[in-house]
Amino acid sequence: MAPVGPRSGDAIFANVERVNAELFTLTYGAIVRQLLTDLEEVEEVNKQLDQMGYNIGIRLIDEFLAKSNVSRCVDFKETAEVIAKVGFKMFLGVTASVTNWDADGTCCSIVLEDNPLVDFVELPDTCQGLYYCNILSGVIRGALEMVSMKTEVTWAKDMLRGDDVFELQVKLLKQVPEEYPYKDDE
Amino acid sequence: MGREVSESCVDSVLTEMVSSYCNGFYANKPELAARRIEAIGYQVGHQLSERYTMERPRFSDHLEAIKFICKDFWSELFKKQIDNLKTNHRGTFVLQDNKFRWISHMSIDPSSENGSTVEDNSVPAGESKAAQATSMHLYFPCGIIRGALSNLGIPCAGFCRYI
């Protein structure tokens, strides 16, 4: 039997169990609101969302690899494309695009025009400095770390702050080769 | 059906939420963690019931409101209705879902005890960690129901149990 190639984001999304996005949007919103009440400082909430995203990302990568059937990405450019076209699609049902590559090919922007996390969301003035979608940056960072890439993910543009799109800047810091847990001479 | 996302998004976010509150913020205060989780659920339920009843007339009585929760509301959230509804006709309702999506994916260590059938709310001294983890997750849907009902004009208290 011929090996099965990688599946498109649409195909995977059509085959996974899906739920009402409103439930997701409102749940996420309620969590952010509760975190703001409990942690009080916007910076603390940003950090917490990033940490939660990281914890999700390190597990979500397994589901991603299992369902998408992608083979090892040749380079970081391919990695970014896969995140934007397959990753976002199969989980959030939306596609992102990749732009702004630097000369080395280690830094790019992932641009999202449509984002279910922020449906019906408006930030009040009291939340200046909040990166509402910071869970996403953590998810990407966590997932990539599990495939041996240490990255820095930051927000370049945020629609909730008045920009026209969401733009995540993903910078590859280090490609860590896979380490085996046992050293030969120990 | 309106916009959709993958179920794993909701599962992941809920699991992280419960984990953050139980192991993080209120690590040794399960009561406080539970209340926070329930509060988050309350808000979600309140907003969702607002949206799902926008075009309907008011419910004529409590039973009608509960039936709405069991049928339409539950279907919107979980793509199925509540399996069984019981009442003592004096203000207490028991809603039973035989295959609750959010915990049907959780695995429990087989060496732990099965859920108890104790009637009162107090936690038996030897309650297994697994049962405790499950019940933490259940505070969220409990809050959703409470929030939804309160938006329909029915203040209530409730608890969720895994049986």
PDB file of N, CA, C and O in Angstrom, chain A residues 13 16-24 26-31 33-35 38-39 48 52 55-56 59-60 63 90-94 114-116 119-120 135, chain B residues 1-10 12-17 19-21 25-26 36 39-41 43-44 47-48 51-52 76-79 101-102 105 140 144:
ATOM      1  N   PHE A  13      -9.813  18.711   9.730  1.00  0.00           N
ATOM      2  CA  PHE A  13     -10.839  19.397  10.505  1.00  0.00           C
ATOM      3  C   PHE A  13     -12.202  18.751  10.268  1.00  0.00           C
ATOM      4  O   PHE A  13     -13.016  18.629  11.181  1.00  0.00           O
ATOM      5  N   VAL A  16     -12.304  15.517  12.554  1.00  0.00           N
ATOM      6  CA  VAL A  16     -12.189  15.488  14.020  1.00  0.00           C
ATOM      7  C   VAL A  16     -13.549  15.788  14.637  1.00  0.00           C
ATOM      8  O   VAL A  16     -14.439  16.315  13.980  1.00  0.00           O
ATOM      9  N   GLU A  17     -13.667  15.478  15.909  1.00  0.00           N
ATOM     10  CA  GLU A  17     -14.877  15.839  16.645  1.00  0.00           C
ATOM     11  C   GLU A  17     -14.870  17.351  16.818  1.00  0.00           C
ATOM     12  O   GLU A  17     -13.887  17.923  17.285  1.00  0.00           O
ATOM     13  N   ARG A  18     -15.976  17.973  16.444  1.00  0.00           N
ATOM     14  CA  ARG A  18     -15.994  19.429  16.552  1.00  0.00           C
ATOM     15  C   ARG A  18     -17.101  19.850  17.517  1.00  0.00           C
ATOM     16  O   ARG A  18     -18.084  19.124  17.713  1.00  0.00           O
ATOM     17  N   VAL A  19     -16.924  21.011  18.065  1.00  0.00           N
ATOM     18  CA  VAL A  19     -17.944  21.535  18.975  1.00  0.00           C
ATOM     19  C   VAL A  19     -18.262  22.966  18.607  1.00  0.00           C
ATOM     20  O   VAL A  19     -17.526  23.645  17.890  1.00  0.00           O
ATOM     21  N   ASN A  20     -19.356  23.419  19.149  1.00  0.00           N
ATOM     22  CA  ASN A  20     -19.829  24.769  19.053  1.00  0.00           C
ATOM     23  C   ASN A  20     -18.712  25.747  19.474  1.00  0.00           C
ATOM     24  O   ASN A  20     -18.229  25.700  20.591  1.00  0.00           O
ATOM     25  N   ALA A  21     -18.310  26.622  18.561  1.00  0.00           N
ATOM     26  CA  ALA A  21     -17.208  27.535  18.881  1.00  0.00           C
ATOM     27  C   ALA A  21     -17.581  28.525  19.964  1.00  0.00           C
ATOM     28  O   ALA A  21     -16.710  29.021  20.695  1.00  0.00           O
ATOM     29  N   GLU A  22     -18.869  28.837  20.086  1.00  0.00           N
ATOM     30  CA  GLU A  22     -19.295  29.793  21.105  1.00  0.00           C
ATOM     31  C   GLU A  22     -18.930  29.311  22.488  1.00  0.00           C
ATOM     32  O   GLU A  22     -18.536  30.100  23.354  1.00  0.00           O
ATOM     33  N   LEU A  23     -19.101  28.017  22.694  1.00  0.00           N
ATOM     34  CA  LEU A  23     -18.763  27.448  23.997  1.00  0.00           C
ATOM     35  C   LEU A  23     -17.290  27.695  24.297  1.00  0.00           C
ATOM     36  O   LEU A  23     -16.908  28.097  25.393  1.00  0.00           O
ATOM     37  N   PHE A  24     -16.470  27.493  23.278  1.00  0.00           N
ATOM     38  CA  PHE A  24     -15.032  27.680  23.418  1.00  0.00           C
ATOM     39  C   PHE A  24     -14.695  29.142  23.690  1.00  0.00           C
ATOM     40  O   PHE A  24     -13.963  29.475  24.616  1.00  0.00           O
ATOM     41  N   LEU A  26     -16.631  31.563  24.821  1.00  0.00           N
ATOM     42  CA  LEU A  26     -17.121  32.053  26.105  1.00  0.00           C
ATOM     43  C   LEU A  26     -16.345  31.443  27.272  1.00  0.00           C
ATOM     44  O   LEU A  26     -16.085  32.120  28.272  1.00  0.00           O
ATOM     45  N   THR A  27     -15.980  30.173  27.137  1.00  0.00           N
ATOM     46  CA  THR A  27     -15.195  29.543  28.204  1.00  0.00           C
ATOM     47  C   THR A  27     -13.858  30.248  28.343  1.00  0.00           C
ATOM     48  O   THR A  27     -13.430  30.601  29.442  1.00  0.00           O
ATOM     49  N   TYR A  28     -13.202  30.468  27.217  1.00  0.00           N
ATOM     50  CA  TYR A  28     -11.905  31.145  27.266  1.00  0.00           C
ATOM     51  C   TYR A  28     -12.056  32.542  27.862  1.00  0.00           C
ATOM     52  O   TYR A  28     -11.273  32.972  28.711  1.00  0.00           O
ATOM     53  N   GLY A  29     -13.097  33.231  27.437  1.00  0.00           N
ATOM     54  CA  GLY A  29     -13.336  34.580  27.958  1.00  0.00           C
ATOM     55  C   GLY A  29     -13.569  34.584  29.453  1.00  0.00           C
ATOM     56  O   GLY A  29     -13.052  35.438  30.181  1.00  0.00           O
ATOM     57  N   ALA A  30     -14.348  33.598  29.925  1.00  0.00           N
ATOM     58  CA  ALA A  30     -14.621  33.528  31.361  1.00  0.00           C
ATOM     59  C   ALA A  30     -13.349  33.217  32.137  1.00  0.00           C
ATOM     60  O   ALA A  30     -13.131  33.744  33.234  1.00  0.00           O
ATOM     61  N   ILE A  31     -12.490  32.382  31.559  1.00  0.00           N
ATOM     62  CA  ILE A  31     -11.218  32.061  32.217  1.00  0.00           C
ATOM     63  C   ILE A  31     -10.354  33.311  32.313  1.00  0.00           C
ATOM     64  O   ILE A  31      -9.809  33.635  33.380  1.00  0.00           O
ATOM     65  N   ARG A  33     -11.319  36.381  32.294  1.00  0.00           N
ATOM     66  CA  ARG A  33     -11.947  37.309  33.242  1.00  0.00           C
ATOM     67  C   ARG A  33     -11.660  36.894  34.681  1.00  0.00           C
ATOM     68  O   ARG A  33     -11.338  37.724  35.528  1.00  0.00           O
ATOM     69  N   GLN A  34     -11.767  35.601  34.933  1.00  0.00           N
ATOM     70  CA  GLN A  34     -11.518  35.111  36.289  1.00  0.00           C
ATOM     71  C   GLN A  34     -10.057  35.296  36.673  1.00  0.00           C
ATOM     72  O   GLN A  34      -9.740  35.658  37.803  1.00  0.00           O
ATOM     73  N   LEU A  35      -9.167  35.072  35.720  1.00  0.00           N
ATOM     74  CA  LEU A  35      -7.737  35.269  35.987  1.00  0.00           C
ATOM     75  C   LEU A  35      -7.453  36.727  36.321  1.00  0.00           C
ATOM     76  O   LEU A  35      -6.670  37.039  37.214  1.00  0.00           O
ATOM     77  N   ASP A  38      -8.524  37.209  39.852  1.00  0.00           N
ATOM     78  CA  ASP A  38      -7.699  36.534  40.856  1.00  0.00           C
ATOM     79  C   ASP A  38      -6.255  37.019  40.872  1.00  0.00           C
ATOM     80  O   ASP A  38      -5.639  37.067  41.922  1.00  0.00           O
ATOM     81  N   LEU A  39      -5.711  37.338  39.698  1.00  0.00           N
ATOM     82  CA  LEU A  39      -4.302  37.723  39.660  1.00  0.00           C
ATOM     83  C   LEU A  39      -4.100  39.236  39.680  1.00  0.00           C
ATOM     84  O   LEU A  39      -3.032  39.726  39.986  1.00  0.00           O
ATOM     85  N   GLN A  48       0.378  33.877  32.859  1.00  0.00           N
ATOM     86  CA  GLN A  48      -0.393  32.673  33.142  1.00  0.00           C
ATOM     87  C   GLN A  48      -0.978  32.078  31.866  1.00  0.00           C
ATOM     88  O   GLN A  48      -0.954  30.869  31.659  1.00  0.00           O
ATOM     89  N   MET A  52      -0.251  28.407  30.449  1.00  0.00           N
ATOM     90  CA  MET A  52      -1.321  27.465  30.156  1.00  0.00           C
ATOM     91  C   MET A  52      -1.207  27.002  28.712  1.00  0.00           C
ATOM     92  O   MET A  52      -1.363  25.822  28.401  1.00  0.00           O
ATOM     93  N   ASN A  55       1.580  24.471  28.368  1.00  0.00           N
ATOM     94  CA  ASN A  55       1.166  23.145  28.846  1.00  0.00           C
ATOM     95  C   ASN A  55       0.245  22.445  27.854  1.00  0.00           C
ATOM     96  O   ASN A  55       0.284  21.230  27.702  1.00  0.00           O
ATOM     97  N   ILE A  56      -0.606  23.217  27.193  1.00  0.00           N
ATOM     98  CA  ILE A  56      -1.484  22.641  26.183  1.00  0.00           C
ATOM     99  C   ILE A  56      -0.660  22.219  24.970  1.00  0.00           C
ATOM    100  O   ILE A  56      -0.825  21.122  24.431  1.00  0.00           O
ATOM    101  N   ARG A  59       1.227  18.938  24.729  1.00  0.00           N
ATOM    102  CA  ARG A  59       0.410  17.739  24.540  1.00  0.00           C
ATOM    103  C   ARG A  59      -0.289  17.742  23.185  1.00  0.00           C
ATOM    104  O   ARG A  59      -0.436  16.706  22.534  1.00  0.00           O
ATOM    105  N   LEU A  60      -0.676  18.944  22.759  1.00  0.00           N
ATOM    106  CA  LEU A  60      -1.416  19.057  21.501  1.00  0.00           C
ATOM    107  C   LEU A  60      -0.576  18.595  20.317  1.00  0.00           C
ATOM    108  O   LEU A  60      -1.119  18.111  19.313  1.00  0.00           O
ATOM    109  N   GLU A  63      -1.310  15.097  19.215  1.00  0.00           N
ATOM    110  CA  GLU A  63      -2.520  14.936  18.424  1.00  0.00           C
ATOM    111  C   GLU A  63      -2.287  15.452  17.009  1.00  0.00           C
ATOM    112  O   GLU A  63      -2.712  14.850  16.029  1.00  0.00           O
ATOM    113  N   MET A  90      -6.825  22.674  11.789  1.00  0.00           N
ATOM    114  CA  MET A  90      -7.400  21.467  12.380  1.00  0.00           C
ATOM    115  C   MET A  90      -7.899  21.670  13.806  1.00  0.00           C
ATOM    116  O   MET A  90      -8.708  20.909  14.304  1.00  0.00           O
ATOM    117  N   PHE A  91      -7.404  22.706  14.467  1.00  0.00           N
ATOM    118  CA  PHE A  91      -7.891  22.944  15.814  1.00  0.00           C
ATOM    119  C   PHE A  91      -8.897  24.089  15.866  1.00  0.00           C
ATOM    120  O   PHE A  91      -9.978  23.969  16.414  1.00  0.00           O
ATOM    121  N   LEU A  92      -8.522  25.221  15.289  1.00  0.00           N
ATOM    122  CA  LEU A  92      -9.406  26.379  15.409  1.00  0.00           C
ATOM    123  C   LEU A  92     -10.310  26.582  14.202  1.00  0.00           C
ATOM    124  O   LEU A  92     -11.148  27.471  14.217  1.00  0.00           O
ATOM    125  N   GLY A  93     -10.077  25.779  13.167  1.00  0.00           N
ATOM    126  CA  GLY A  93     -10.951  25.901  12.012  1.00  0.00           C
ATOM    127  C   GLY A  93     -10.673  27.101  11.145  1.00  0.00           C
ATOM    128  O   GLY A  93     -11.473  27.454  10.289  1.00  0.00           O
ATOM    129  N   VAL A  94      -9.538  27.754  11.361  1.00  0.00           N
ATOM    130  CA  VAL A  94      -9.203  28.928  10.552  1.00  0.00           C
ATOM    131  C   VAL A  94      -7.790  28.746   9.999  1.00  0.00           C
ATOM    132  O   VAL A  94      -6.965  28.062  10.585  1.00  0.00           O
ATOM    133  N   ASP A 114      -8.854  35.813  11.127  1.00  0.00           N
ATOM    134  CA  ASP A 114     -10.067  35.319  11.733  1.00  0.00           C
ATOM    135  C   ASP A 114      -9.663  34.505  12.958  1.00  0.00           C
ATOM    136  O   ASP A 114      -8.830  33.620  12.859  1.00  0.00           O
ATOM    137  N   ASN A 115     -10.238  34.808  14.107  1.00  0.00           N
ATOM    138  CA  ASN A 115      -9.772  34.167  15.334  1.00  0.00           C
ATOM    139  C   ASN A 115     -10.955  33.884  16.254  1.00  0.00           C
ATOM    140  O   ASN A 115     -11.532  34.794  16.838  1.00  0.00           O
ATOM    141  N   PRO A 116     -11.340  32.602  16.385  1.00  0.00           N
ATOM    142  CA  PRO A 116     -12.526  32.305  17.190  1.00  0.00           C
ATOM    143  C   PRO A 116     -12.403  32.726  18.651  1.00  0.00           C
ATOM    144  O   PRO A 116     -13.411  32.964  19.304  1.00  0.00           O
ATOM    145  N   ASP A 119     -14.246  36.262  19.185  1.00  0.00           N
ATOM    146  CA  ASP A 119     -15.604  36.594  18.745  1.00  0.00           C
ATOM    147  C   ASP A 119     -16.337  37.305  19.872  1.00  0.00           C
ATOM    148  O   ASP A 119     -16.371  36.824  20.996  1.00  0.00           O
ATOM    149  N   PHE A 120     -16.940  38.410  19.576  1.00  0.00           N
ATOM    150  CA  PHE A 120     -17.720  39.211  20.544  1.00  0.00           C
ATOM    151  C   PHE A 120     -16.876  39.819  21.658  1.00  0.00           C
ATOM    152  O   PHE A 120     -17.407  40.311  22.641  1.00  0.00           O
ATOM    153  N   ILE A 135      -2.609  32.733  25.108  1.00  0.00           N
ATOM    154  CA  ILE A 135      -2.554  31.265  25.182  1.00  0.00           C
ATOM    155  C   ILE A 135      -2.002  30.705  23.872  1.00  0.00           C
ATOM    156  O   ILE A 135      -1.294  29.699  23.861  1.00  0.00           O
TER     157      ILE A 135
ATOM    158  N   MET B   1     -25.470  24.546  12.067  1.00  0.00           N
ATOM    159  CA  MET B   1     -24.558  24.787  13.157  1.00  0.00           C
ATOM    160  C   MET B   1     -23.680  25.983  12.824  1.00  0.00           C
ATOM    161  O   MET B   1     -23.217  26.136  11.723  1.00  0.00           O
ATOM    162  N   GLY B   2     -23.434  26.844  13.788  1.00  0.00           N
ATOM    163  CA  GLY B   2     -22.576  28.007  13.560  1.00  0.00           C
ATOM    164  C   GLY B   2     -21.127  27.590  13.494  1.00  0.00           C
ATOM    165  O   GLY B   2     -20.803  26.440  13.242  1.00  0.00           O
ATOM    166  N   ARG B   3     -20.245  28.543  13.771  1.00  0.00           N
ATOM    167  CA  ARG B   3     -18.816  28.259  13.712  1.00  0.00           C
ATOM    168  C   ARG B   3     -18.426  27.124  14.654  1.00  0.00           C
ATOM    169  O   ARG B   3     -19.020  26.964  15.735  1.00  0.00           O
ATOM    170  N   GLU B   4     -17.422  26.343  14.237  1.00  0.00           N
ATOM    171  CA  GLU B   4     -16.989  25.230  15.082  1.00  0.00           C
ATOM    172  C   GLU B   4     -15.486  25.273  15.303  1.00  0.00           C
ATOM    173  O   GLU B   4     -14.747  25.860  14.517  1.00  0.00           O
ATOM    174  N   VAL B   5     -15.072  24.631  16.373  1.00  0.00           N
ATOM    175  CA  VAL B   5     -13.637  24.399  16.602  1.00  0.00           C
ATOM    176  C   VAL B   5     -13.501  22.927  16.967  1.00  0.00           C
ATOM    177  O   VAL B   5     -14.493  22.266  17.247  1.00  0.00           O
ATOM    178  N   SER B   6     -12.288  22.440  17.005  1.00  0.00           N
ATOM    179  CA  SER B   6     -12.116  21.029  17.338  1.00  0.00           C
ATOM    180  C   SER B   6     -12.400  20.824  18.823  1.00  0.00           C
ATOM    181  O   SER B   6     -12.188  21.723  19.641  1.00  0.00           O
ATOM    182  N   GLU B   7     -12.890  19.653  19.138  1.00  0.00           N
ATOM    183  CA  GLU B   7     -13.224  19.367  20.531  1.00  0.00           C
ATOM    184  C   GLU B   7     -11.995  19.429  21.423  1.00  0.00           C
ATOM    185  O   GLU B   7     -12.082  19.810  22.592  1.00  0.00           O
ATOM    186  N   SER B   8     -10.838  19.084  20.855  1.00  0.00           N
ATOM    187  CA  SER B   8      -9.639  19.097  21.701  1.00  0.00           C
ATOM    188  C   SER B   8      -9.288  20.497  22.193  1.00  0.00           C
ATOM    189  O   SER B   8      -8.647  20.648  23.225  1.00  0.00           O
ATOM    190  N   CYS B   9      -9.751  21.532  21.487  1.00  0.00           N
ATOM    191  CA  CYS B   9      -9.519  22.895  21.987  1.00  0.00           C
ATOM    192  C   CYS B   9     -10.226  23.088  23.313  1.00  0.00           C
ATOM    193  O   CYS B   9      -9.644  23.573  24.282  1.00  0.00           O
ATOM    194  N   VAL B  10     -11.502  22.704  23.342  1.00  0.00           N
ATOM    195  CA  VAL B  10     -12.271  22.879  24.569  1.00  0.00           C
ATOM    196  C   VAL B  10     -11.710  21.992  25.672  1.00  0.00           C
ATOM    197  O   VAL B  10     -11.506  22.433  26.805  1.00  0.00           O
ATOM    198  N   SER B  12      -8.693  20.812  26.038  1.00  0.00           N
ATOM    199  CA  SER B  12      -7.387  21.306  26.521  1.00  0.00           C
ATOM    200  C   SER B  12      -7.550  22.489  27.443  1.00  0.00           C
ATOM    201  O   SER B  12      -6.935  22.556  28.505  1.00  0.00           O
ATOM    202  N   VAL B  13      -8.376  23.431  27.019  1.00  0.00           N
ATOM    203  CA  VAL B  13      -8.528  24.648  27.804  1.00  0.00           C
ATOM    204  C   VAL B  13      -9.164  24.331  29.159  1.00  0.00           C
ATOM    205  O   VAL B  13      -8.748  24.866  30.193  1.00  0.00           O
ATOM    206  N   LEU B  14     -10.145  23.435  29.166  1.00  0.00           N
ATOM    207  CA  LEU B  14     -10.783  23.075  30.434  1.00  0.00           C
ATOM    208  C   LEU B  14      -9.813  22.348  31.352  1.00  0.00           C
ATOM    209  O   LEU B  14      -9.732  22.640  32.545  1.00  0.00           O
ATOM    210  N   THR B  15      -9.067  21.420  30.789  1.00  0.00           N
ATOM    211  CA  THR B  15      -8.102  20.676  31.603  1.00  0.00           C
ATOM    212  C   THR B  15      -7.074  21.619  32.208  1.00  0.00           C
ATOM    213  O   THR B  15      -6.744  21.526  33.389  1.00  0.00           O
ATOM    214  N   GLU B  16      -6.564  22.538  31.414  1.00  0.00           N
ATOM    215  CA  GLU B  16      -5.580  23.490  31.914  1.00  0.00           C
ATOM    216  C   GLU B  16      -6.177  24.395  32.977  1.00  0.00           C
ATOM    217  O   GLU B  16      -5.513  24.742  33.952  1.00  0.00           O
ATOM    218  N   MET B  17      -7.411  24.784  32.770  1.00  0.00           N
ATOM    219  CA  MET B  17      -8.065  25.644  33.741  1.00  0.00           C
ATOM    220  C   MET B  17      -8.171  24.945  35.085  1.00  0.00           C
ATOM    221  O   MET B  17      -7.794  25.497  36.126  1.00  0.00           O
ATOM    222  N   SER B  19      -6.467  22.420  36.115  1.00  0.00           N
ATOM    223  CA  SER B  19      -5.121  22.178  36.627  1.00  0.00           C
ATOM    224  C   SER B  19      -4.527  23.442  37.243  1.00  0.00           C
ATOM    225  O   SER B  19      -3.936  23.409  38.318  1.00  0.00           O
ATOM    226  N   SER B  20      -4.689  24.573  36.578  1.00  0.00           N
ATOM    227  CA  SER B  20      -4.132  25.825  37.101  1.00  0.00           C
ATOM    228  C   SER B  20      -4.720  26.160  38.451  1.00  0.00           C
ATOM    229  O   SER B  20      -4.021  26.578  39.363  1.00  0.00           O
ATOM    230  N   TYR B  21      -6.026  25.964  38.583  1.00  0.00           N
ATOM    231  CA  TYR B  21      -6.653  26.336  39.846  1.00  0.00           C
ATOM    232  C   TYR B  21      -6.404  25.304  40.932  1.00  0.00           C
ATOM    233  O   TYR B  21      -6.192  25.649  42.084  1.00  0.00           O
ATOM    234  N   PHE B  25      -2.975  27.839  41.718  1.00  0.00           N
ATOM    235  CA  PHE B  25      -3.371  28.934  42.619  1.00  0.00           C
ATOM    236  C   PHE B  25      -3.854  28.467  43.975  1.00  0.00           C
ATOM    237  O   PHE B  25      -3.562  29.070  44.982  1.00  0.00           O
ATOM    238  N   TYR B  26      -4.684  27.432  43.969  1.00  0.00           N
ATOM    239  CA  TYR B  26      -5.265  27.012  45.250  1.00  0.00           C
ATOM    240  C   TYR B  26      -4.867  25.577  45.519  1.00  0.00           C
ATOM    241  O   TYR B  26      -5.703  24.731  45.772  1.00  0.00           O
ATOM    242  N   ARG B  36     -13.925  28.701  42.267  1.00  0.00           N
ATOM    243  CA  ARG B  36     -13.486  29.488  41.120  1.00  0.00           C
ATOM    244  C   ARG B  36     -13.915  28.831  39.826  1.00  0.00           C
ATOM    245  O   ARG B  36     -14.366  29.484  38.883  1.00  0.00           O
ATOM    246  N   ALA B  39     -17.472  29.251  39.292  1.00  0.00           N
ATOM    247  CA  ALA B  39     -17.768  30.639  38.914  1.00  0.00           C
ATOM    248  C   ALA B  39     -17.521  30.862  37.427  1.00  0.00           C
ATOM    249  O   ALA B  39     -18.276  31.570  36.755  1.00  0.00           O
ATOM    250  N   ILE B  40     -16.467  30.252  36.917  1.00  0.00           N
ATOM    251  CA  ILE B  40     -16.182  30.375  35.485  1.00  0.00           C
ATOM    252  C   ILE B  40     -17.321  29.733  34.696  1.00  0.00           C
ATOM    253  O   ILE B  40     -17.819  30.290  33.724  1.00  0.00           O
ATOM    254  N   GLY B  41     -17.751  28.567  35.165  1.00  0.00           N
ATOM    255  CA  GLY B  41     -18.863  27.883  34.506  1.00  0.00           C
ATOM    256  C   GLY B  41     -20.130  28.715  34.559  1.00  0.00           C
ATOM    257  O   GLY B  41     -20.880  28.805  33.575  1.00  0.00           O
ATOM    258  N   GLN B  43     -20.506  31.905  34.615  1.00  0.00           N
ATOM    259  CA  GLN B  43     -20.468  32.979  33.631  1.00  0.00           C
ATOM    260  C   GLN B  43     -20.779  32.466  32.230  1.00  0.00           C
ATOM    261  O   GLN B  43     -21.536  33.087  31.473  1.00  0.00           O
ATOM    262  N   VAL B  44     -20.173  31.323  31.898  1.00  0.00           N
ATOM    263  CA  VAL B  44     -20.395  30.749  30.573  1.00  0.00           C
ATOM    264  C   VAL B  44     -21.862  30.387  30.404  1.00  0.00           C
ATOM    265  O   VAL B  44     -22.475  30.711  29.382  1.00  0.00           O
ATOM    266  N   GLN B  47     -24.079  33.505  29.925  1.00  0.00           N
ATOM    267  CA  GLN B  47     -23.987  34.116  28.604  1.00  0.00           C
ATOM    268  C   GLN B  47     -24.593  33.229  27.523  1.00  0.00           C
ATOM    269  O   GLN B  47     -25.256  33.708  26.613  1.00  0.00           O
ATOM    270  N   LEU B  48     -24.354  31.929  27.634  1.00  0.00           N
ATOM    271  CA  LEU B  48     -24.882  31.023  26.616  1.00  0.00           C
ATOM    272  C   LEU B  48     -26.406  31.006  26.647  1.00  0.00           C
ATOM    273  O   LEU B  48     -27.053  31.024  25.602  1.00  0.00           O
ATOM    274  N   ARG B  51     -27.835  33.962  24.922  1.00  0.00           N
ATOM    275  CA  ARG B  51     -27.802  33.867  23.472  1.00  0.00           C
ATOM    276  C   ARG B  51     -28.839  32.899  22.947  1.00  0.00           C
ATOM    277  O   ARG B  51     -29.474  33.153  21.930  1.00  0.00           O
ATOM    278  N   TYR B  52     -29.038  31.782  23.635  1.00  0.00           N
ATOM    279  CA  TYR B  52     -29.931  30.766  23.103  1.00  0.00           C
ATOM    280  C   TYR B  52     -31.395  31.044  23.387  1.00  0.00           C
ATOM    281  O   TYR B  52     -32.263  30.317  22.938  1.00  0.00           O
ATOM    282  N   GLU B  76     -27.075  22.085  22.176  1.00  0.00           N
ATOM    283  CA  GLU B  76     -26.159  23.088  21.621  1.00  0.00           C
ATOM    284  C   GLU B  76     -24.750  22.854  22.140  1.00  0.00           C
ATOM    285  O   GLU B  76     -23.776  23.000  21.414  1.00  0.00           O
ATOM    286  N   LEU B  77     -24.664  22.509  23.404  1.00  0.00           N
ATOM    287  CA  LEU B  77     -23.344  22.346  24.004  1.00  0.00           C
ATOM    288  C   LEU B  77     -22.708  20.997  23.711  1.00  0.00           C
ATOM    289  O   LEU B  77     -21.528  20.910  23.424  1.00  0.00           O
ATOM    290  N   PHE B  78     -23.500  19.936  23.833  1.00  0.00           N
ATOM    291  CA  PHE B  78     -22.919  18.594  23.809  1.00  0.00           C
ATOM    292  C   PHE B  78     -23.462  17.711  22.705  1.00  0.00           C
ATOM    293  O   PHE B  78     -23.178  16.518  22.677  1.00  0.00           O
ATOM    294  N   LYS B  79     -24.253  18.292  21.808  1.00  0.00           N
ATOM    295  CA  LYS B  79     -24.817  17.559  20.664  1.00  0.00           C
ATOM    296  C   LYS B  79     -25.682  16.384  21.084  1.00  0.00           C
ATOM    297  O   LYS B  79     -25.890  15.470  20.317  1.00  0.00           O
ATOM    298  N   ARG B 101     -19.603  14.046  27.704  1.00  0.00           N
ATOM    299  CA  ARG B 101     -18.432  14.185  26.838  1.00  0.00           C
ATOM    300  C   ARG B 101     -17.158  14.569  27.563  1.00  0.00           C
ATOM    301  O   ARG B 101     -16.111  14.035  27.281  1.00  0.00           O
ATOM    302  N   TRP B 102     -17.262  15.516  28.471  1.00  0.00           N
ATOM    303  CA  TRP B 102     -16.027  16.062  29.022  1.00  0.00           C
ATOM    304  C   TRP B 102     -15.285  15.113  29.920  1.00  0.00           C
ATOM    305  O   TRP B 102     -14.093  15.252  30.108  1.00  0.00           O
ATOM    306  N   HIS B 105     -13.593  11.136  28.205  1.00  0.00           N
ATOM    307  CA  HIS B 105     -12.241  10.913  27.718  1.00  0.00           C
ATOM    308  C   HIS B 105     -11.222  10.783  28.830  1.00  0.00           C
ATOM    309  O   HIS B 105     -10.046  10.609  28.583  1.00  0.00           O
ATOM    310  N   PHE B 140     -17.336  22.708  36.688  1.00  0.00           N
ATOM    311  CA  PHE B 140     -17.545  23.617  35.564  1.00  0.00           C
ATOM    312  C   PHE B 140     -18.934  23.450  34.943  1.00  0.00           C
ATOM    313  O   PHE B 140     -19.691  24.416  34.849  1.00  0.00           O
ATOM    314  N   ILE B 144     -22.192  25.959  34.794  1.00  0.00           N
ATOM    315  CA  ILE B 144     -22.892  26.319  33.556  1.00  0.00           C
ATOM    316  C   ILE B 144     -24.395  26.222  33.755  1.00  0.00           C
ATOM    317  O   ILE B 144     -25.150  27.128  33.381  1.00  0.00           O
TER     318      ILE B 144
END
